[in-house]
Tab-separated table of C-alpha atoms and ligand atoms in Angstrom:
chain	number	residue	atom	x	y	z
E	78	MET	CA	112.839	199.306	133.178
E	79	ASP	CA	110.619	198.550	130.189
E	80	SER	CA	107.195	200.110	130.048
E	81	PHE	CA	103.843	198.391	129.798
E	82	ASN	CA	103.673	197.693	126.070
E	83	THR	CA	107.264	196.541	125.861
E	84	LYS	CA	106.710	194.249	128.852
E	85	ALA	CA	103.618	192.854	127.105
E	86	VAL	CA	105.558	192.002	123.973
E	87	HIS	CA	108.943	190.815	125.206
E	88	GLY	CA	108.426	187.712	127.309
E	89	GLU	CA	111.188	185.560	128.657
E	90	LYS	CA	112.810	183.337	126.066
E	91	LEU	CA	112.111	179.689	126.843
E	92	PRO	CA	115.187	177.754	127.901
E	93	THR	CA	116.257	175.375	125.120
E	94	SER	CA	116.466	172.620	127.746
E	95	ILE	CA	112.661	172.213	127.690
E	96	ARG	CA	112.039	168.829	126.093
E	97	SER	CA	108.399	168.299	125.205
E	98	LYS	CA	107.485	164.718	124.332
E	99	VAL	CA	105.648	165.696	121.155
E	100	THR	CA	106.715	168.350	118.695
E	101	PRO	CA	105.402	171.734	119.851
E	102	ILE	CA	103.482	173.908	117.419
E	103	TYR	CA	105.930	176.401	115.933
E	104	GLN	CA	103.170	178.956	115.448
E	105	THR	CA	105.431	181.620	114.087
E	106	SER	CA	105.653	183.359	110.728
E	107	VAL	CA	109.387	183.921	111.010
E	108	PHE	CA	112.451	182.778	112.949
E	109	SER	CA	114.929	184.973	114.801
E	110	PHE	CA	118.704	185.139	114.870
E	111	ASP	CA	121.224	186.229	117.500
E	112	SER	CA	123.722	187.671	115.056
E	113	LEU	CA	124.352	188.418	111.413
E	114	GLU	CA	126.744	185.463	111.389
E	115	GLU	CA	123.892	183.208	112.474
E	116	LEU	CA	121.574	184.748	109.856
E	117	GLU	CA	124.246	184.084	107.235
E	118	GLY	CA	124.221	180.497	108.490
E	119	TYR	CA	120.680	180.069	107.116
E	120	TYR	CA	121.846	180.898	103.619
E	121	ASN	CA	124.844	178.596	104.021
E	122	GLY	CA	122.562	175.731	105.028
E	123	ASN	CA	123.645	175.622	108.682
E	124	SER	CA	120.298	176.647	110.115
E	125	PRO	CA	117.056	175.279	108.648
E	126	TYR	CA	114.450	177.962	109.250
E	127	LEU	CA	114.061	181.599	108.213
E	128	TYR	CA	110.445	182.272	107.305
E	129	THR	CA	107.456	179.920	107.615
E	130	ARG	CA	106.388	180.158	103.978
E	131	ALA	CA	109.877	178.868	103.120
E	132	GLY	CA	109.869	176.150	105.782
E	133	ASN	CA	108.576	175.338	109.258
E	134	PRO	CA	109.398	172.429	111.607
E	135	ASN	CA	105.757	171.302	111.740
E	136	SER	CA	105.262	171.124	107.974
E	137	ASP	CA	108.658	169.423	107.661
E	138	GLU	CA	107.543	166.838	110.200
E	139	LEU	CA	104.432	166.071	108.118
E	140	ALA	CA	106.572	165.807	104.972
E	141	SER	CA	109.063	163.480	106.599
E	142	VAL	CA	106.518	161.145	108.201
E	143	THR	CA	104.701	160.818	104.871
E	144	ALA	CA	107.914	160.208	102.938
E	145	ARG	CA	108.903	157.586	105.520
E	146	LEU	CA	105.536	155.815	105.260
E	147	GLU	CA	105.725	155.914	101.464
E	148	GLY	CA	109.323	154.697	101.380
E	149	ALA	CA	110.292	157.800	99.368
E	150	PRO	CA	113.520	159.758	99.873
E	151	ALA	CA	112.004	163.262	100.281
E	152	GLY	CA	108.755	165.116	100.843
E	153	VAL	CA	107.198	168.538	101.239
E	154	ALA	CA	103.872	169.669	102.702
E	155	ALA	CA	101.355	171.859	100.877
E	156	SER	CA	98.265	173.874	101.732
E	157	SER	CA	95.839	171.152	100.559
E	158	GLY	CA	95.707	168.098	98.348
E	159	LEU	CA	95.126	170.299	95.318
E	160	GLY	CA	98.010	172.509	96.431
E	161	ALA	CA	100.257	169.433	96.479
E	162	ILE	CA	98.954	168.351	93.055
E	163	MET	CA	99.595	171.799	91.572
E	164	ALA	CA	103.089	171.906	93.072
E	165	ALA	CA	103.847	168.415	91.720
E	166	VAL	CA	102.618	169.246	88.222
E	167	LEU	CA	104.332	172.650	88.122
E	168	ALA	CA	107.549	171.059	89.399
E	169	VAL	CA	107.701	169.362	86.011
E	170	ALA	CA	105.459	171.096	83.462
E	171	LYS	CA	105.681	174.575	81.984
E	172	SER	CA	103.677	176.461	79.388
E	173	GLY	CA	103.523	174.470	76.142
E	174	ASP	CA	103.787	171.091	77.859
E	175	HIS	CA	101.188	168.350	77.825
E	176	LEU	CA	99.888	165.822	80.383
E	177	VAL	CA	98.165	162.493	79.979
E	178	ALA	CA	95.842	161.798	82.916
E	179	ALA	CA	93.331	159.125	83.867
E	180	ARG	CA	89.766	160.106	82.985
E	181	ASP	CA	88.441	159.052	86.396
E	182	VAL	CA	90.709	161.178	88.614
E	183	TYR	CA	89.162	162.983	91.603
E	184	GLY	CA	86.669	165.614	90.384
E	185	GLY	CA	88.632	168.564	91.793
E	186	THR	CA	91.810	167.316	90.148
E	187	PHE	CA	89.998	166.844	86.824
E	188	PHE	CA	88.726	170.410	86.924
E	189	THR	CA	92.087	171.870	87.979
E	190	LEU	CA	94.015	170.027	85.280
E	191	LYS	CA	91.399	170.847	82.652
E	192	GLU	CA	90.759	174.510	83.487
E	193	GLU	CA	93.519	176.011	85.631
E	194	LEU	CA	96.443	174.347	83.892
E	195	ALA	CA	94.950	175.186	80.489
E	196	ARG	CA	95.046	178.863	81.543
E	197	MET	CA	98.790	178.427	82.089
E	198	GLY	CA	99.254	176.880	78.655
E	199	ILE	CA	99.522	173.303	79.922
E	200	GLU	CA	97.120	170.955	78.174
E	201	THR	CA	95.802	167.653	79.560
E	202	THR	CA	94.384	164.711	77.636
E	203	PHE	CA	92.116	162.483	79.740
E	204	ILE	CA	92.214	158.817	78.839
E	205	ASP	CA	90.575	155.629	80.029
E	206	PHE	CA	93.664	154.180	81.746
E	207	GLU	CA	92.433	150.619	81.424
E	208	ASP	CA	93.268	151.007	77.735
E	209	GLU	CA	97.073	151.038	77.577
E	210	LEU	CA	97.128	151.464	73.807
E	211	ALA	CA	95.034	154.603	74.171
E	212	ILE	CA	97.513	155.958	76.738
E	213	GLU	CA	100.447	155.336	74.417
E	214	SER	CA	98.719	156.947	71.466
E	215	ALA	CA	97.830	160.039	73.537
E	216	ILE	CA	101.506	160.668	74.331
E	217	ARG	CA	102.986	163.451	72.205
E	218	SER	CA	106.447	164.931	71.793
E	219	ASN	CA	105.572	167.636	74.368
E	220	THR	CA	104.048	165.234	76.934
E	221	VAL	CA	105.942	165.416	80.226
E	222	ILE	CA	103.659	163.813	82.850
E	223	LEU	CA	101.607	160.651	83.232
E	224	TYR	CA	99.086	161.270	86.024
E	225	THR	CA	96.809	158.862	87.845
E	226	GLU	CA	95.492	157.675	91.226
E	227	SER	CA	96.427	154.337	92.799
E	228	VAL	CA	92.749	153.749	93.652
E	229	THR	CA	90.207	155.879	91.829
E	230	ASN	CA	87.210	157.788	93.132
E	231	PRO	CA	84.414	156.812	93.461
E	232	PHE	CA	84.532	153.347	91.832
E	233	LEU	CA	87.789	152.197	93.391
E	234	ARG	CA	89.462	150.941	90.259
E	235	ILE	CA	92.933	149.691	91.203
E	236	GLU	CA	95.557	151.090	88.896
E	237	ASN	CA	98.324	148.859	87.584
E	238	LEU	CA	101.131	151.161	88.725
E	239	GLU	CA	104.017	148.975	87.611
E	240	ARG	CA	102.718	148.771	84.044
E	241	LEU	CA	102.100	152.525	83.927
E	242	ALA	CA	105.548	153.226	85.373
E	243	GLY	CA	106.921	151.174	82.480
E	244	ILE	CA	105.027	153.306	79.945
E	245	ALA	CA	106.210	156.495	81.679
E	246	LYS	CA	109.807	155.310	81.630
E	247	LYS	CA	109.641	154.271	77.977
E	248	HIS	CA	108.489	157.787	76.995
E	249	SER	CA	110.626	159.675	79.586
E	250	LEU	CA	107.546	160.981	81.396
E	251	VAL	CA	107.374	161.863	85.071
E	252	PHE	CA	104.880	159.475	86.686
E	253	ILE	CA	102.708	161.181	89.323
E	254	VAL	CA	100.409	159.073	91.504
E	255	ASP	CA	97.747	160.377	93.879
E	256	ASN	CA	97.801	157.848	96.735
E	257	THR	CA	95.088	159.526	98.849
E	258	PHE	CA	92.481	156.745	98.686
E	259	ALA	CA	94.871	153.807	98.966
E	260	THR	CA	97.121	155.323	101.658
E	261	PRO	CA	100.704	154.089	102.141
E	262	TYR	CA	99.337	151.501	104.586
E	263	PHE	CA	97.984	149.519	101.622
E	264	VAL	CA	99.934	150.745	98.572
E	265	GLN	CA	103.393	152.284	98.217
E	266	PRO	CA	103.670	153.651	94.680
E	267	TYR	CA	107.306	154.723	95.011
E	268	ALA	CA	108.489	151.114	95.097
E	269	LEU	CA	106.305	150.437	92.031
E	270	GLY	CA	107.965	153.162	89.962
E	271	ALA	CA	106.146	156.418	90.755
E	272	ASP	CA	108.335	159.535	90.611
E	273	ILE	CA	106.048	161.767	92.694
E	274	ILE	CA	103.313	160.680	95.114
E	275	VAL	CA	100.695	163.257	96.091
E	276	HIS	CA	98.264	163.173	98.992
E	277	SER	CA	95.287	165.042	100.222
E	278	ALA	CA	96.291	164.776	103.903
E	279	THR	CA	92.806	166.177	104.509
E	280	LYS	CA	91.749	162.532	104.160
E	281	TYR	CA	93.413	159.480	105.727
E	282	ILE	CA	96.760	160.985	106.744
E	283	GLY	CA	94.969	163.563	108.912
E	284	GLY	CA	92.129	161.119	109.407
E	285	HIS	CA	89.867	163.179	111.681
E	286	SER	CA	88.148	165.622	109.303
E	287	ASP	CA	89.652	168.568	111.154
E	288	VAL	CA	92.359	169.749	108.789
E	289	SER	CA	92.852	170.690	105.128
E	290	ALA	CA	96.365	169.698	104.136
E	291	GLY	CA	98.440	168.244	101.353
E	292	VAL	CA	101.793	166.563	101.026
E	293	LEU	CA	103.898	165.175	98.225
E	294	CYS	CA	106.946	162.962	98.251
E	295	GLY	CA	109.209	161.180	95.835
E	296	LYS	CA	112.520	161.651	94.066
E	297	GLU	CA	114.544	164.465	95.553
E	298	GLN	CA	114.944	166.465	92.325
E	299	TYR	CA	111.156	166.679	91.902
E	300	VAL	CA	110.456	167.341	95.568
E	301	ASP	CA	113.009	170.169	95.509
E	302	ALA	CA	111.352	171.668	92.422
E	303	ALA	CA	107.904	171.290	94.032
E	304	ARG	CA	109.179	172.991	97.187
E	305	SER	CA	110.281	175.963	95.089
E	306	ARG	CA	106.762	176.225	93.598
E	307	ILE	CA	105.221	175.979	97.070
E	308	VAL	CA	107.486	178.697	98.491
E	309	ASN	CA	107.217	181.023	95.495
E	310	ILE	CA	103.501	180.669	94.837
E	311	GLY	CA	102.564	180.516	98.529
E	312	LEU	CA	101.147	176.976	98.699
E	313	ASN	CA	102.676	176.307	102.126
E	314	LEU	CA	100.809	174.605	104.958
E	315	SER	CA	100.326	176.430	108.261
E	316	PRO	CA	102.096	175.180	111.409
E	317	PHE	CA	98.862	174.287	113.210
E	318	GLU	CA	97.398	172.385	110.252
E	319	SER	CA	100.717	170.560	109.900
E	320	TRP	CA	100.694	169.681	113.579
E	321	LEU	CA	97.135	168.332	113.395
E	322	ALA	CA	97.935	166.253	110.318
E	323	CYS	CA	101.024	164.825	112.064
E	324	ARG	CA	98.976	163.899	115.102
E	325	GLY	CA	96.503	162.103	112.849
E	326	ALA	CA	99.264	160.342	110.913
E	327	LYS	CA	100.470	158.552	114.054
E	328	THR	CA	97.371	156.323	114.058
E	329	ILE	CA	96.991	155.780	110.312
E	330	GLY	CA	97.919	152.099	110.587
E	331	LEU	CA	95.395	151.406	113.350
E	332	ARG	CA	92.668	153.375	111.611
E	333	MET	CA	93.186	151.775	108.217
E	334	GLN	CA	93.259	148.284	109.688
E	335	ARG	CA	90.041	148.819	111.601
E	336	GLN	CA	88.250	150.785	108.866
E	337	SER	CA	89.124	148.270	106.153
E	338	GLU	CA	87.914	145.361	108.319
E	339	ASN	CA	84.627	147.203	108.793
E	340	ALA	CA	84.449	148.084	105.093
E	341	GLN	CA	84.992	144.475	104.070
E	342	LYS	CA	82.057	143.397	106.270
E	343	ALA	CA	79.835	146.224	105.072
E	344	ALA	CA	80.656	145.538	101.386
E	345	GLU	CA	79.799	141.870	101.739
E	346	TRP	CA	76.549	142.677	103.498
E	347	LEU	CA	75.578	145.382	100.969
E	348	LYS	CA	75.845	142.832	98.134
E	349	THR	CA	72.960	140.922	99.726
E	350	HIS	CA	70.526	143.877	99.923
E	351	SER	CA	67.797	144.143	97.284
E	352	LYS	CA	67.945	147.978	97.217
E	353	VAL	CA	71.612	147.837	96.172
E	354	LYS	CA	72.248	147.308	92.475
E	355	ASN	CA	76.070	147.232	92.495
E	356	VAL	CA	78.785	147.231	95.125
E	357	PHE	CA	82.217	148.562	94.231
E	358	TYR	CA	84.859	147.343	96.647
E	359	PRO	CA	88.364	146.196	95.675
E	360	ALA	CA	88.993	142.468	95.811
E	361	SER	CA	92.769	142.583	96.150
E	362	LEU	CA	94.126	146.008	96.986
E	363	SER	CA	96.775	144.601	99.320
E	364	ASP	CA	97.402	141.709	101.662
E	365	LYS	CA	96.569	144.015	104.589
E	366	GLY	CA	93.033	144.712	103.384
E	367	ASN	CA	91.054	146.454	100.680
E	368	GLY	CA	90.580	149.985	101.962
E	369	ALA	CA	87.813	151.817	103.761
E	370	ILE	CA	85.637	153.140	100.931
E	371	VAL	CA	82.652	151.236	99.585
E	372	THR	CA	80.696	152.693	96.677
E	373	ILE	CA	77.243	151.476	95.692
E	374	HIS	CA	74.628	152.123	93.054
E	375	LEU	CA	71.198	152.120	94.611
E	376	ALA	CA	68.600	150.077	92.715
E	377	GLU	CA	66.915	151.891	89.790
E	378	GLU	CA	63.515	151.985	91.526
E	379	SER	CA	64.962	153.284	94.821
E	380	ASP	CA	64.511	156.805	96.213
E	381	GLU	CA	67.963	158.277	96.868
E	382	PHE	CA	66.469	161.287	98.668
E	383	ALA	CA	64.751	158.975	101.157
E	384	PHE	CA	67.980	157.000	101.583
E	385	PHE	CA	70.031	160.093	102.392
E	386	ARG	CA	67.291	161.354	104.744
E	387	SER	CA	67.241	158.119	106.790
E	388	LEU	CA	70.863	157.614	107.758
E	389	GLY	CA	70.695	158.386	111.506
E	390	TRP	CA	74.163	159.087	112.877
E	391	ILE	CA	75.803	158.519	109.474
E	392	GLN	CA	76.359	162.075	108.264
E	393	ILE	CA	76.147	163.271	104.665
E	394	VAL	CA	79.504	164.888	103.990
E	395	PRO	CA	81.111	165.677	100.651
E	396	SER	CA	84.427	164.205	101.749
E	397	LEU	CA	85.794	160.992	103.237
E	398	ALA	CA	88.275	159.359	105.566
E	399	GLY	CA	87.184	160.475	109.014
E	400	VAL	CA	86.880	158.077	111.947
E	401	GLU	CA	83.078	158.401	111.656
E	402	THR	CA	81.238	156.549	108.913
E	403	SER	CA	79.862	159.075	106.425
E	404	VAL	CA	78.302	159.076	102.992
E	405	SER	CA	78.681	161.330	100.006
E	406	TRP	CA	76.729	161.915	96.825
E	407	PRO	CA	79.325	162.228	94.041
E	408	PHE	CA	76.693	163.314	91.490
E	409	GLY	CA	75.992	166.528	93.385
E	410	THR	CA	79.380	167.175	95.001
E	411	SER	CA	82.764	165.791	93.897
E	412	HIS	CA	81.589	165.295	90.301
E	413	ARG	CA	79.191	168.245	90.156
E	414	SER	CA	81.381	170.330	87.850
E	415	LEU	CA	81.561	167.556	85.233
E	416	SER	CA	79.227	167.790	82.262
E	417	GLN	CA	76.484	165.148	82.003
E	418	ALA	CA	78.517	163.420	79.272
E	419	GLU	CA	81.626	163.375	81.474
E	420	LYS	CA	79.592	162.034	84.411
E	421	THR	CA	78.187	159.274	82.216
E	422	ALA	CA	81.673	158.430	80.907
E	423	VAL	CA	82.917	158.070	84.492
E	424	GLY	CA	79.754	156.194	85.547
E	425	VAL	CA	78.466	158.575	88.217
E	426	SER	CA	74.668	158.855	88.448
E	427	GLU	CA	72.078	160.086	90.959
E	428	LYS	CA	72.064	156.538	92.372
E	429	THR	CA	75.760	156.516	93.227
E	430	VAL	CA	76.564	156.592	96.955
E	431	ARG	CA	80.107	156.623	98.263
E	432	ILE	CA	80.424	155.315	101.799
E	433	SER	CA	83.465	156.193	103.893
E	434	ILE	CA	83.588	153.532	106.575
E	435	GLY	CA	84.670	154.595	110.071
E	436	ILE	CA	85.955	152.938	113.212
E	437	GLU	CA	82.550	152.222	114.812
E	438	ASP	CA	81.469	148.633	115.446
E	439	ALA	CA	80.738	146.927	112.136
E	440	GLU	CA	77.300	145.637	113.142
E	441	ASP	CA	76.180	149.173	114.051
E	442	ILE	CA	77.334	150.529	110.698
E	443	ILE	CA	75.435	147.765	108.923
E	444	ASN	CA	72.312	148.404	111.045
E	445	GLN	CA	72.305	152.114	110.171
E	446	LEU	CA	72.796	151.399	106.455
E	447	ASN	CA	70.052	148.804	106.637
E	448	LYS	CA	67.569	151.335	108.085
E	449	ALA	CA	68.340	153.824	105.323
E	450	LEU	CA	68.165	151.206	102.551
E	451	ASP	CA	64.808	150.009	103.839
E	452	LYS	CA	63.484	153.579	103.390
E	453	ALA	CA	65.129	154.032	99.984
A	667	PLP	C1	90.216	165.266	98.410
A	667	PLP	C2	91.105	164.802	97.327
A	667	PLP	C3	91.945	165.691	96.654
A	667	PLP	C4	91.951	167.173	96.952
A	667	PLP	O1	92.437	167.407	98.233
A	667	PLP	P1	92.118	168.747	99.070
A	667	PLP	O2	92.841	168.511	100.345
A	667	PLP	O3	90.642	168.846	99.203
A	667	PLP	O4	92.671	169.862	98.265
A	667	PLP	C5	92.774	165.176	95.672
A	667	PLP	N1	92.767	163.879	95.359
A	667	PLP	C6	91.973	162.992	95.977
A	667	PLP	C7	92.012	161.567	95.575
A	667	PLP	C8	91.113	163.425	96.982
A	667	PLP	O5	90.309	162.547	97.586
């Protein structure tokens, strides 16, 4: 008979006949084997899981749902959006290589490409991607990646992915597209020629502001190489975070539909307010809607501190994509690490407000924004 501590540790094995409706959380760091033959089976490809850093059913589920939604053949999950971006870039680039990236990429991406990759001997040239001639002339013999976002932050410029895919193909570059803002509900870059699609699943794929996660998908050869980086560097996503992101992903269609309807109404209303100088909201992102982010410049004479103080239940959060409407201040958060010159080049000022529209009732969102604008 086992003693106390042994009894505490060795519970009954669950019968394999238990069939839970949703995927359980495989909260385990490692998987067990009944025999050396079975262990050998892992290395022969007969059994999928050995060690969670190398693969876990929950992170695989997140990868496969994202790849399915994106119409891409393969995917892999990563610890965060930046983890996925690093894995995608390092799947292709090595020391001595060069990237051409859009100047207005997400602030964290800009900093990572500029600083962290430079430390690894990978240089990035940032270009205004509206200028295709400038892109072509920035491409060198050691350029290996063309990097952009399908919809940019915070001014929601819609990238012409097909044209860029053509440039990438012409110069044999791997075309990486961050599809976080657009989501696969509105835009599917793979069909437009992207080789790798990266996501911060922290945003719309998770959708509930309760998980930091990343995922990338695309051509199998690149996804396989990215998986190797993730496993070897330790950029894997935990089982629980994967499970949460998968739960969120189930409702992405419903959320995006509702949030973009609300955003459309809010954008139209904001254009009529005297305290709003400019409204940035895409006119034709997709035939399903134009996304859930609306960015504004407050009027020059407005008081942004008063605006941010008067938002009621709209929270100030330096992120986006939850089911609650929230606002962020790019000047002091996502674009904080940019120099003043870089901020000016991108167009971010103290008056810039990015609004992430939620699933509330549109008239209530507009009422809350109206109260804050009246105080601004
Ligand atoms: C948030 C974000 C990232 C970074 O994702 P994390 O999950 O915070 O690492 C990258 N790209 C875009 C467009 C983002 O919005």
